[in-house]
Short mmCIF file of C-alpha atoms in Angstrom, two decimals:
data_model
loop_
_atom_site.label_atom_id
_atom_site.label_comp_id
_atom_site.label_asym_id
_atom_site.label_seq_id
_atom_site.Cartn_x
_atom_site.Cartn_y
_atom_site.Cartn_z
CA UNK A 300 -0.02 0.30 -0.09
CA UNK A 301 1.19 3.44 -0.89
CA UNK A 302 1.44 6.41 1.52
CA UNK A 303 -1.53 8.27 0.24
CA UNK A 304 -3.62 5.36 -0.15
CA UNK A 305 -3.14 5.16 3.47
CA UNK A 306 -3.77 8.32 4.23
CA UNK A 307 -7.11 8.22 2.51
CA UNK A 308 -7.97 5.22 4.26
CA UNK A 309 -7.95 7.15 7.34
CA UNK A 310 -9.74 10.56 6.66
CA UNK A 311 -13.46 9.09 5.33
CA UNK A 312 -14.03 12.80 5.01
CA UNK A 313 -11.52 13.40 2.56
CA UNK A 314 -12.91 10.35 1.00
CA UNK A 315 -16.48 11.69 0.70
CA UNK A 316 -15.39 14.75 -1.00
CA UNK A 317 -13.68 12.84 -3.71
CA UNK A 318 -16.61 10.60 -3.96
CA UNK A 319 -19.01 13.59 -4.23
CA UNK A 320 -17.24 15.18 -6.86
CA UNK A 321 -17.44 12.23 -9.37
CA UNK A 322 -19.95 13.20 -12.08
CA UNK A 323 -21.30 9.39 -11.40
CA UNK A 324 -24.06 8.39 -9.57
CA UNK A 325 -22.87 5.83 -6.98
CA UNK A 326 -24.07 4.32 -3.29
CA UNK A 327 -23.22 1.15 -1.40
CA UNK A 328 -25.31 -1.11 0.30
CA UNK A 329 -23.58 -3.90 2.64
CA UNK A 330 -24.46 -7.33 3.65
CA UNK A 331 -27.85 -6.48 5.59
CA UNK A 332 -28.89 -4.96 1.76
CA UNK A 333 -28.61 -1.14 3.54
CA UNK A 334 -27.17 2.28 2.25
CA UNK A 335 -24.17 2.55 4.23
CA UNK A 336 -22.99 5.07 1.59
CA UNK A 337 -24.41 7.72 -1.38
CA UNK A 338 -22.63 10.18 -2.95
CA UNK A 339 -23.95 14.21 -4.01
CA UNK A 340 -24.39 12.64 -7.79
CA UNK A 341 -26.86 10.02 -6.50
CA UNK A 342 -28.94 12.52 -4.47
CA UNK A 343 -28.99 15.13 -7.13
CA UNK A 344 -30.53 12.36 -9.39
CA UNK A 345 -33.10 11.53 -6.84
CA UNK A 346 -33.93 14.70 -5.70
CA UNK A 347 -32.43 13.96 -2.03
CA UNK A 348 -29.52 14.67 0.18
CA UNK A 349 -27.09 11.65 0.48
CA UNK A 350 -27.44 11.53 3.98
CA UNK A 351 -31.44 11.13 3.67
CA UNK A 352 -30.12 7.91 1.61
CA UNK A 353 -28.52 6.17 4.52
CA UNK A 354 -29.80 3.22 6.66
CA UNK A 355 -32.07 2.83 4.07
CA UNK A 356 -32.79 -0.68 2.81
CA UNK A 357 -32.48 -1.70 -0.77
CA UNK A 358 -36.52 -2.03 -1.10
CA UNK A 359 -36.98 1.48 -0.38
CA UNK A 360 -33.81 2.77 -2.22
CA UNK A 361 -35.76 0.99 -5.15
CA UNK A 362 -39.39 2.73 -4.25
CA UNK A 363 -38.11 5.61 -4.10
CA UNK A 364 -36.05 5.23 -7.64
CA UNK A 365 -39.02 3.08 -9.35
CA UNK A 366 -41.23 6.05 -10.14
CA UNK A 367 -38.52 7.35 -12.50
CA UNK A 368 -37.45 3.95 -13.92
CA UNK A 369 -38.68 2.57 -17.17
CA UNK A 370 -38.90 -1.12 -15.68
CA UNK A 371 -38.59 -1.09 -11.42
CA UNK A 372 -39.24 -5.13 -11.78
CA UNK A 373 -36.34 -5.65 -14.16
CA UNK A 374 -34.19 -3.79 -11.53
CA UNK A 375 -35.76 -5.32 -8.79
CA UNK A 376 -35.01 -8.82 -10.43
CA UNK A 377 -31.65 -8.04 -11.21
CA UNK A 378 -30.50 -7.08 -7.72
CA UNK A 379 -31.70 -10.23 -6.48
CA UNK A 380 -29.45 -12.01 -8.91
CA UNK A 381 -26.65 -10.05 -8.15
CA UNK A 382 -27.33 -10.46 -4.04
CA UNK A 383 -27.32 -13.77 -4.58
CA UNK A 384 -24.01 -14.00 -7.00
CA UNK A 385 -21.77 -11.90 -4.31
CA UNK A 386 -18.51 -12.03 -6.89
CA UNK A 387 -20.18 -10.92 -9.63
CA UNK A 388 -19.39 -7.52 -11.75
CA UNK A 389 -22.45 -6.75 -14.05
CA UNK A 390 -23.49 -3.94 -16.49
CA UNK A 391 -26.88 -3.02 -17.98
CA UNK A 392 -28.28 -0.12 -19.35
CA UNK A 393 -31.45 1.93 -17.58
CA UNK A 394 -33.49 4.03 -18.84
CA UNK A 395 -34.65 6.38 -16.22
CA UNK A 396 -37.37 9.14 -16.45
CA UNK A 397 -37.25 12.43 -14.27
CA UNK A 398 -37.78 15.96 -16.13
CA UNK A 399 -35.97 14.53 -19.12
CA UNK A 400 -35.35 11.00 -20.70
CA UNK A 401 -32.04 9.65 -19.68
CA UNK A 402 -30.14 6.30 -19.79
CA UNK A 403 -28.26 5.08 -17.13
CA UNK A 404 -25.36 2.34 -17.61
CA UNK A 405 -25.28 0.72 -13.87
CA UNK A 406 -22.66 -1.13 -13.17
CA UNK A 407 -22.32 -3.22 -10.05
CA UNK A 408 -19.55 -4.55 -8.02
CA UNK A 409 -18.61 -6.05 -5.24
CA UNK A 410 -16.23 -4.30 -2.52
CA UNK A 411 -13.80 -5.85 -0.32
CA UNK A 412 -12.42 -4.83 2.99
CA UNK A 413 -8.60 -4.48 2.87
CA UNK A 414 -8.38 -7.86 4.39
CA UNK A 415 -10.69 -9.13 1.45
CA UNK A 416 -13.44 -9.94 3.34
CA UNK A 417 -17.13 -9.11 1.88
CA UNK A 418 -18.14 -5.80 2.83
CA UNK A 419 -21.30 -5.28 -0.04
CA UNK A 420 -22.00 -4.00 -3.62
CA UNK A 421 -21.35 -0.48 -5.25
CA UNK A 422 -23.79 0.56 -7.79
CA UNK A 423 -22.22 3.35 -10.30
CA UNK A 424 -24.51 5.11 -12.34
CA UNK A 425 -23.29 6.96 -15.69
CA UNK A 426 -25.15 8.52 -17.80
CA UNK A 427 -24.80 7.45 -21.25
CA UNK A 428 -28.00 9.53 -22.57
CA UNK A 429 -25.50 11.15 -25.35
CA UNK A 430 -24.20 7.50 -26.48
CA UNK A 431 -27.53 6.37 -26.99
CA UNK A 432 -28.97 9.66 -28.82
CA UNK A 433 -25.55 9.36 -31.38
CA UNK A 434 -26.29 5.82 -31.97
CA UNK A 435 -29.83 6.39 -32.66
CA UNK A 436 -28.93 9.19 -35.01
CA UNK A 437 -26.49 6.89 -36.49
CA UNK A 438 -29.20 4.42 -37.42
CA UNK A 439 -31.66 7.08 -38.71
CA UNK A 440 -29.55 8.49 -40.68
CA UNK A 441 -28.26 5.07 -42.55
CA UNK A 442 -31.87 4.09 -42.83
CA UNK A 443 -33.24 7.66 -44.22
CA UNK A 444 -30.01 7.60 -46.75
CA UNK A 445 -30.65 4.22 -47.97
CA UNK A 446 -33.71 5.49 -48.90
CA UNK A 447 -33.00 8.08 -50.31
CA UNK A 448 -30.77 6.58 -52.19
CA UNK A 449 -32.98 4.15 -53.53
CA UNK A 450 -35.52 7.00 -55.18
CA UNK A 451 -33.01 8.40 -57.40
CA UNK A 452 -31.49 4.71 -58.11
CA UNK A 453 -34.78 3.44 -58.84
CA UNK A 454 -35.46 6.08 -61.69
CA UNK A 455 -32.09 6.07 -63.28
CA UNK A 456 -31.78 2.04 -62.96
CA UNK A 457 -35.65 1.78 -64.21
CA UNK A 458 -34.86 4.44 -67.49
CA UNK A 459 -32.03 2.39 -68.27
CA UNK A 460 -34.35 -1.18 -68.06
CA UNK A 461 -36.68 0.57 -70.16
CA UNK A 462 -34.46 1.77 -72.88
CA UNK A 463 -32.21 -1.72 -72.60
CA UNK A 464 -36.08 -3.36 -73.29
CA UNK A 465 -36.94 -1.53 -76.69
CA UNK A 466 -39.92 0.36 -74.79
CA UNK A 467 -38.29 3.17 -77.14
CA UNK A 468 -37.63 1.49 -79.91
CA UNK A 469 -34.29 -0.56 -80.67
CA UNK A 470 -30.88 -0.10 -79.15
CA UNK A 471 -28.18 -1.59 -80.81
CA UNK A 472 -23.97 -1.74 -81.23
CA UNK A 473 -22.12 1.13 -78.94
CA UNK A 474 -25.46 2.67 -77.54
CA UNK A 475 -26.95 -0.53 -76.14
CA UNK A 476 -23.30 -1.27 -74.94
CA UNK A 477 -22.84 2.03 -72.75
CA UNK A 478 -26.04 1.59 -71.82
CA UNK A 479 -25.17 -1.87 -70.53
CA UNK A 480 -22.28 -0.43 -68.65
CA UNK A 481 -24.78 1.88 -66.88
CA UNK A 482 -27.03 -0.36 -66.17
CA UNK A 483 -24.16 -2.51 -64.50
CA UNK A 484 -23.07 0.32 -62.33
CA UNK A 485 -26.37 0.67 -61.16
CA UNK A 486 -27.17 -2.65 -59.84
CA UNK A 487 -23.85 -2.75 -57.95
CA UNK A 488 -25.20 0.46 -56.49
CA UNK A 489 -28.21 -0.76 -55.74
CA UNK A 490 -26.48 -4.31 -54.21
CA UNK A 491 -24.31 -1.55 -51.75
CA UNK A 492 -27.53 0.10 -50.49
CA UNK A 493 -29.22 -3.35 -49.69
CA UNK A 494 -25.74 -4.23 -47.98
CA UNK A 495 -25.30 -1.33 -45.67
CA UNK A 496 -29.06 -0.81 -44.73
CA UNK A 497 -29.05 -4.81 -43.78
CA UNK A 498 -25.76 -4.15 -41.65
CA UNK A 499 -27.04 -0.88 -39.97
CA UNK A 500 -30.15 -3.07 -39.24
CA UNK A 501 -27.73 -5.41 -37.49
CA UNK A 502 -26.04 -3.20 -35.63
CA UNK A 503 -28.76 -1.54 -34.12
CA UNK A 504 -30.18 -4.87 -33.41
CA UNK A 505 -33.10 -4.16 -35.47
CA UNK A 506 -32.81 -7.33 -37.35
CA UNK A 507 -35.93 -9.70 -36.43
CA UNK A 508 -34.82 -13.36 -37.56
CA UNK A 509 -37.51 -15.24 -38.43
CA UNK A 510 -36.48 -18.64 -36.85
CA UNK A 511 -37.98 -22.17 -37.63
CA UNK A 512 -36.63 -25.75 -37.93
CA UNK A 513 -34.61 -25.31 -41.08
CA UNK A 514 -32.08 -27.79 -43.22
CA UNK A 515 -29.19 -26.05 -43.49
CA UNK A 516 -28.45 -28.62 -46.71
CA UNK A 517 -31.51 -27.09 -47.95
CA UNK A 518 -30.33 -23.84 -47.63
CA UNK A 519 -26.71 -24.57 -49.56
CA UNK A 520 -28.69 -25.61 -52.23
CA UNK A 521 -31.27 -22.79 -52.78
CA UNK A 522 -27.92 -20.50 -52.54
CA UNK A 523 -25.65 -22.39 -55.17
CA UNK A 524 -28.56 -22.31 -57.57
CA UNK A 525 -29.02 -18.63 -56.63
CA UNK A 526 -25.08 -17.80 -57.50
CA UNK A 527 -25.62 -20.32 -60.81
CA UNK A 528 -25.35 -18.02 -63.22
CA UNK A 529 -22.95 -15.73 -61.80
CA UNK A 530 -20.53 -18.72 -61.13
CA UNK A 531 -20.95 -19.57 -64.70
CA UNK A 532 -19.47 -16.03 -65.65
CA UNK A 533 -16.13 -16.75 -63.66
CA UNK A 534 -16.27 -20.67 -65.47
CA UNK A 535 -16.01 -21.69 -62.02
CA UNK A 536 -18.58 -25.02 -60.77
CA UNK A 537 -19.56 -25.61 -57.08
CA UNK A 538 -20.01 -28.69 -55.88
CA UNK A 539 -21.67 -29.96 -52.43
CA UNK A 540 -20.20 -32.45 -50.07
CA UNK A 541 -22.55 -33.85 -47.71
CA UNK A 542 -21.83 -37.55 -46.98
CA UNK A 543 -24.56 -38.09 -44.24
CA UNK A 544 -28.27 -36.24 -43.47
CA UNK A 545 -27.90 -33.39 -41.25
CA UNK A 546 -30.11 -32.58 -38.27
CA UNK A 547 -32.18 -29.67 -38.60
CA UNK A 548 -30.98 -26.31 -37.04
CA UNK A 549 -33.23 -23.46 -35.46
CA UNK A 550 -32.76 -20.41 -37.83
CA UNK A 551 -34.01 -17.91 -40.28
CA UNK A 552 -34.04 -19.34 -44.17
CA UNK A 553 -33.71 -16.35 -46.22
CA UNK A 554 -30.79 -14.73 -43.86
CA UNK A 555 -29.05 -18.12 -43.66
CA UNK A 556 -29.20 -18.54 -46.88
CA UNK A 557 -27.41 -14.96 -47.84
CA UNK A 558 -24.72 -16.12 -45.44
CA UNK A 559 -24.38 -18.93 -47.92
CA UNK A 560 -24.55 -16.70 -50.83
CA UNK A 561 -22.37 -14.42 -49.72
CA UNK A 562 -19.62 -16.90 -48.88
CA UNK A 563 -20.38 -18.91 -52.23
CA UNK A 564 -19.88 -15.09 -53.98
CA UNK A 565 -16.74 -14.21 -52.64
CA UNK A 566 -15.08 -18.18 -53.16
CA UNK A 567 -16.34 -18.05 -57.03
CA UNK A 568 -14.69 -14.47 -57.05
CA UNK A 569 -11.29 -15.73 -56.20
CA UNK A 570 -11.42 -18.87 -57.86
CA UNK A 571 -9.23 -19.38 -61.16
CA UNK A 572 -11.39 -19.91 -64.21
CA UNK A 573 -12.12 -23.92 -64.41
CA UNK A 574 -11.76 -24.20 -60.69
CA UNK A 575 -14.09 -25.63 -58.52
CA UNK A 576 -15.84 -24.19 -55.22
CA UNK A 577 -16.87 -27.26 -52.79
CA UNK A 578 -19.28 -26.67 -49.82
CA UNK A 579 -18.50 -28.86 -47.40
CA UNK A 580 -21.53 -30.09 -44.46
CA UNK A 581 -20.83 -32.03 -41.77
CA UNK A 582 -22.79 -32.39 -38.17
CA UNK A 583 -20.73 -31.90 -35.27
CA UNK A 584 -21.38 -33.08 -31.70
CA UNK A 585 -23.33 -29.68 -30.94
CA UNK A 586 -23.52 -27.68 -34.17
CA UNK A 587 -23.91 -28.24 -38.00
CA UNK A 588 -20.95 -27.18 -39.45
CA UNK A 589 -20.76 -25.40 -43.32
CA UNK A 590 -17.67 -24.69 -45.00
CA UNK A 591 -16.93 -23.21 -48.05
CA UNK A 592 -13.38 -24.27 -49.68
CA UNK A 593 -12.02 -22.63 -52.55
CA UNK A 594 -8.43 -23.03 -54.99
CA UNK A 595 -8.29 -18.97 -55.20
CA UNK A 596 -4.49 -17.40 -54.30
CA UNK A 597 -5.50 -17.68 -50.53
CA UNK A 598 -5.41 -15.16 -47.60
CA UNK A 599 -1.99 -13.56 -45.81
CA UNK A 600 -2.06 -14.50 -42.13
CA UNK A 601 -1.82 -10.85 -41.14
CA UNK A 602 -5.60 -10.30 -42.99
CA UNK A 603 -7.32 -12.84 -41.08
CA UNK A 604 -7.85 -10.69 -38.24
CA UNK A 605 -9.87 -7.83 -40.13
CA UNK A 606 -10.97 -9.82 -43.39
CA UNK A 607 -14.57 -10.05 -41.88
CA UNK A 608 -14.60 -5.88 -41.50
CA UNK A 609 -16.49 -3.45 -43.63
CA UNK A 610 -14.82 -2.94 -47.14
CA UNK A 611 -11.81 -5.12 -46.11
CA UNK A 612 -11.33 -6.86 -49.19
CA UNK A 613 -7.42 -7.91 -49.39
CA UNK A 614 -4.98 -6.23 -52.31
CA UNK A 615 -5.35 -9.18 -54.93
CA UNK A 616 -9.55 -8.85 -54.49
CA UNK A 617 -9.91 -5.38 -54.88
CA UNK A 618 -10.52 -5.18 -58.36
CA UNK A 619 -13.23 -8.00 -57.99
CA UNK A 620 -16.25 -6.10 -57.69
CA UNK A 621 -18.74 -7.03 -54.78
CA UNK A 622 -19.65 -4.26 -52.33
CA UNK A 623 -17.20 -5.40 -49.57
CA UNK A 624 -19.62 -5.80 -47.09
CA UNK A 625 -20.48 -9.25 -47.82
CA UNK A 626 -18.35 -11.03 -45.27
CA UNK A 627 -19.52 -8.48 -42.61
CA UNK A 628 -22.98 -9.41 -43.44
CA UNK A 629 -22.25 -12.90 -43.33
CA UNK A 630 -20.47 -12.95 -40.14
CA UNK A 631 -23.00 -10.49 -38.11
CA UNK A 632 -26.00 -13.13 -39.60
CA UNK A 633 -24.01 -15.88 -37.73
CA UNK A 634 -23.54 -14.12 -34.66
CA UNK A 635 -27.39 -12.92 -34.83
CA UNK A 636 -28.11 -17.01 -34.70
CA UNK A 637 -25.35 -17.96 -31.83
CA UNK A 638 -23.09 -18.85 -33.93
CA UNK A 639 -19.37 -18.82 -35.48
CA UNK A 640 -17.56 -18.14 -38.25
CA UNK A 641 -13.67 -18.20 -39.15
CA UNK A 642 -11.88 -18.41 -41.49
CA UNK A 643 -8.23 -20.71 -42.30
CA UNK A 644 -6.25 -20.25 -45.42
CA UNK A 645 -2.91 -21.00 -46.82
CA UNK A 646 -1.11 -18.57 -49.32
CA UNK A 647 -1.64 -20.20 -52.75
CA UNK A 648 -3.85 -22.89 -51.89
CA UNK A 649 -6.81 -21.74 -51.19
CA UNK A 650 -9.26 -20.56 -47.93
CA UNK A 651 -12.14 -22.55 -46.22
CA UNK A 652 -14.66 -19.74 -44.87
CA UNK A 653 -16.56 -21.86 -41.73
CA UNK A 654 -19.62 -21.25 -40.06
CA UNK A 655 -20.66 -23.47 -37.53
CA UNK A 656 -24.42 -23.08 -36.29
CA UNK A 657 -25.61 -24.24 -32.78
CA UNK A 658 -28.00 -27.67 -32.88
CA UNK A 659 -30.00 -26.71 -29.48
CA UNK A 660 -29.70 -22.73 -29.38
CA UNK A 661 -29.67 -21.34 -25.62
CA UNK A 662 -33.65 -20.63 -24.95
CA UNK A 663 -34.72 -22.92 -27.86
CA UNK B 95 -61.90 -8.99 -62.47
CA UNK B 96 -60.53 -7.00 -65.21
CA UNK B 97 -58.07 -4.04 -64.60
CA UNK B 98 -58.71 -1.00 -66.69
CA UNK B 99 -57.90 2.13 -64.62
CA UNK B 100 -55.16 2.24 -62.58
CA UNK B 101 -54.33 4.97 -59.45
CA UNK B 102 -50.47 5.01 -59.01
CA UNK B 103 -50.18 7.93 -56.23
CA UNK B 104 -46.26 8.64 -55.85
CA UNK B 105 -44.74 12.09 -54.95
CA UNK B 106 -41.46 11.78 -56.98
CA UNK B 107 -42.03 13.11 -60.26
CA UNK B 108 -39.62 10.75 -62.21
CA UNK B 109 -40.86 7.48 -60.72
CA UNK B 110 -44.41 8.80 -61.65
CA UNK B 111 -43.38 8.95 -64.91
CA UNK B 112 -41.16 5.49 -64.93
CA UNK B 113 -44.08 3.89 -63.61
CA UNK B 114 -46.98 5.10 -65.76
CA UNK B 115 -45.04 4.22 -68.81
CA UNK B 116 -43.95 1.03 -67.56
CA UNK B 117 -47.65 0.15 -66.55
CA UNK B 118 -49.02 1.71 -69.72
CA UNK B 119 -47.28 -0.02 -71.94
CA UNK B 120 -49.07 -1.55 -74.43
CA UNK B 121 -51.94 0.45 -73.79
CA UNK B 122 -54.39 -1.63 -72.06
CA UNK B 123 -54.76 0.34 -69.07
CA UNK B 124 -55.76 4.11 -68.13
CA UNK B 125 -53.25 5.29 -65.40
CA UNK B 126 -54.67 7.72 -62.93
CA UNK B 127 -51.80 9.89 -61.16
CA UNK B 128 -51.52 11.45 -57.87
CA UNK B 129 -48.54 13.29 -56.32
CA UNK B 130 -50.22 12.29 -52.40
CA UNK B 131 -52.09 11.13 -50.28
CA UNK B 132 -54.89 13.68 -50.27
CA UNK B 133 -54.70 13.83 -53.79
CA UNK B 134 -55.00 9.67 -54.06
CA UNK B 135 -58.18 10.09 -51.84
CA UNK B 136 -60.03 12.53 -54.02
CA UNK B 137 -59.00 11.06 -57.29
CA UNK B 138 -60.06 7.18 -55.96
CA UNK B 139 -63.13 8.91 -54.59
CA UNK B 140 -64.33 10.65 -57.95
CA UNK B 141 -63.03 8.33 -60.50
CA UNK B 142 -63.14 4.77 -58.82
CA UNK B 143 -60.27 2.99 -60.31
CA UNK B 144 -59.75 -0.62 -60.65
CA UNK B 145 -56.30 -0.86 -58.13
CA UNK B 146 -54.42 1.61 -56.93
CA UNK B 147 -50.78 1.63 -56.43
CA UNK B 148 -49.49 3.49 -53.41
CA UNK B 149 -45.86 4.97 -52.51
CA UNK B 150 -45.33 5.15 -48.26
CA UNK B 151 -43.57 8.23 -47.93
CA UNK B 152 -45.63 11.36 -49.48
CA UNK B 153 -45.66 14.49 -48.14
CA UNK B 154 -49.25 16.10 -46.86
CA UNK B 155 -50.44 12.30 -46.07
CA UNK B 156 -48.50 9.34 -45.91
CA UNK B 157 -49.53 5.94 -47.84
CA UNK B 158 -50.09 3.98 -44.91
CA UNK B 159 -52.55 6.52 -43.35
CA UNK B 160 -53.86 7.04 -46.97
CA UNK B 161 -54.34 3.39 -47.35
CA UNK B 162 -56.39 3.30 -43.87
CA UNK B 163 -58.67 5.86 -45.05
CA UNK B 164 -59.39 4.28 -48.18
CA UNK B 165 -60.05 1.18 -46.49
CA UNK B 166 -62.49 3.16 -43.85
CA UNK B 167 -64.56 4.90 -46.56
CA UNK B 168 -67.53 2.54 -48.29
CA UNK B 169 -67.06 4.12 -51.58
CA UNK B 170 -63.30 3.08 -51.58
CA UNK B 171 -62.94 0.41 -49.38
CA UNK B 172 -63.32 -2.05 -52.19
CA UNK B 173 -60.59 -0.85 -54.32
CA UNK B 174 -57.68 -3.19 -54.28
CA UNK B 175 -54.11 -1.31 -53.18
CA UNK B 176 -50.96 -2.38 -53.54
CA UNK B 177 -47.72 -0.92 -52.15
CA UNK B 178 -44.93 0.38 -54.28
CA UNK B 179 -42.27 1.79 -52.06
CA UNK B 180 -38.38 2.13 -50.62
CA UNK B 181 -39.77 1.76 -47.45
CA UNK B 182 -38.55 -1.88 -47.23
CA UNK B 183 -38.06 -3.17 -43.86
CA UNK B 184 -40.41 -5.53 -42.56
CA UNK B 185 -41.77 -3.43 -40.20
CA UNK B 186 -42.66 -1.19 -42.86
CA UNK B 187 -44.06 -4.15 -44.94
CA UNK B 188 -45.89 -5.76 -41.59
CA UNK B 189 -47.56 -2.14 -41.49
CA UNK B 190 -48.94 -1.84 -44.89
CA UNK B 191 -50.11 -5.26 -45.04
CA UNK B 192 -52.20 -4.35 -41.51
CA UNK B 193 -53.49 -0.88 -43.16
CA UNK B 194 -54.94 -3.59 -45.99
CA UNK B 195 -52.93 -3.57 -48.52
CA UNK B 196 -53.35 -6.85 -50.57
CA UNK B 197 -49.13 -6.67 -51.78
CA UNK B 198 -46.23 -5.00 -50.80
CA UNK B 199 -43.84 -4.44 -54.02
CA UNK B 200 -40.68 -2.49 -53.37
CA UNK B 201 -38.57 0.00 -54.94
CA UNK B 202 -36.02 -0.21 -56.80
CA UNK B 203 -38.50 -2.27 -59.48
CA UNK B 204 -37.97 -3.33 -62.41
CA UNK B 205 -39.91 -1.40 -65.02
CA UNK B 206 -40.42 -4.37 -67.76
CA UNK B 207 -41.33 -6.86 -64.92
CA UNK B 208 -43.42 -4.30 -63.02
CA UNK B 209 -47.46 -4.97 -64.75
CA UNK B 210 -46.20 -8.57 -64.37
CA UNK B 211 -45.73 -8.38 -60.73
CA UNK B 212 -48.92 -6.55 -59.90
CA UNK B 213 -50.77 -9.07 -61.59
CA UNK B 214 -49.01 -11.89 -59.79
CA UNK B 215 -50.35 -9.98 -56.40
CA UNK B 216 -54.12 -9.74 -57.83
CA UNK B 217 -53.81 -13.46 -58.32
CA UNK B 218 -52.36 -14.29 -55.21
CA UNK B 219 -54.97 -12.38 -53.39
CA UNK B 220 -57.79 -14.27 -55.54
CA UNK B 221 -58.42 -10.85 -57.62
CA UNK B 222 -56.81 -12.74 -60.50
CA UNK B 223 -57.77 -10.22 -64.02
CA UNK B 224 -59.54 -12.59 -66.83
CA UNK B 225 -57.17 -13.30 -69.23
CA UNK B 226 -57.65 -11.27 -72.32
CA UNK B 227 -59.22 -12.40 -75.29
#
């Protein structure tokens, strides 16, 4: 122990002054669940003096806070759980309404005396209202931007489609070629907008999975059909390797199709012409595993860490098109299914993108 | 039922023209236009179209509220409504269907297929158009 710490320990008044000047609201309750310390920020939050809170039971404190808490029952339940588990440190965000709406991050941690014995629990409330607001604005911005981008894209792509479809007379030669270039650029932009919207939904926790019992094998078959013409354009074949019937999993059909399609699109893009991409499906003890295997150039190990990041195509792939969001979306969707996803690769030999989905997800 | 008149409510001028060209190609359908929800309600009452295509985000009155009012008015309640909108999130689609629409088409749409898609929605809703003789 340093001399300074020891002096603080003796000077309760100094300690109180320090804790009172903290911006975060805090209190400590002892083993008998009575408040033995409350700082000034907590008093300000509750509109009471810190001294008047001393000696109150947790139930009384909850009653005082409860009027402003969005969900006091949840707080009561959480506090009960925390008291049953003295060592646990837990953090949660709660909504608190006084004259304005606040979001408070509650952190609860055990407090020990110098000899290591358990003194009680400390609760600290940090105002995260601003962070929440910024987060909400970001999500809203992305949603509005995507909507506003789609509208002009609809007119550009629509006009090109009508022209190329012969609605305004025959289009031939170089004019057709140029219109075709504009059309494929449009399609790429639309894919990008859709991908950004998907990712923003997942990141905002607004992607609602439609969970049902489903076969991952069927999902792979559908995805192979979806990607076939794309693979043909790269002269790449796709084979499915599934030696035995697989148990069903619980998942969102469309979203898992999207995962497999994204991985397949990636594998096809990086395969040599005439090459083959294999989708290997296996039942593991607690999961179904799907590996998408290509014989492309492989990924340098230093890129493994960020390959699932947004807009993270490695150099060799920079000219390969795509939105740069396919793997990020695949990863986010697998995580939404409480699964795992990773990559294994050897330079010059190819890559294996593997994901596993649990056979019995928690709470199922 | 046989479709003769289609009312298209869309605030974006470009999209309005595009959808009109696309739906009206071949001259089988007469395409009526409205620039917002209020105008859509007025045209629907006055012209009694056989089908209404509705954008969701429009000034004055949005598509969802327009749909609700169309369904609440006995004069227009029986006209099938299909959303044609860039509001493509799941909760928006559910909202549109709850307001009484029979289908939900999202932008960007393929103008070469739009008429076909509209006919498919009508078929799925059991309102198939009689085959053209």
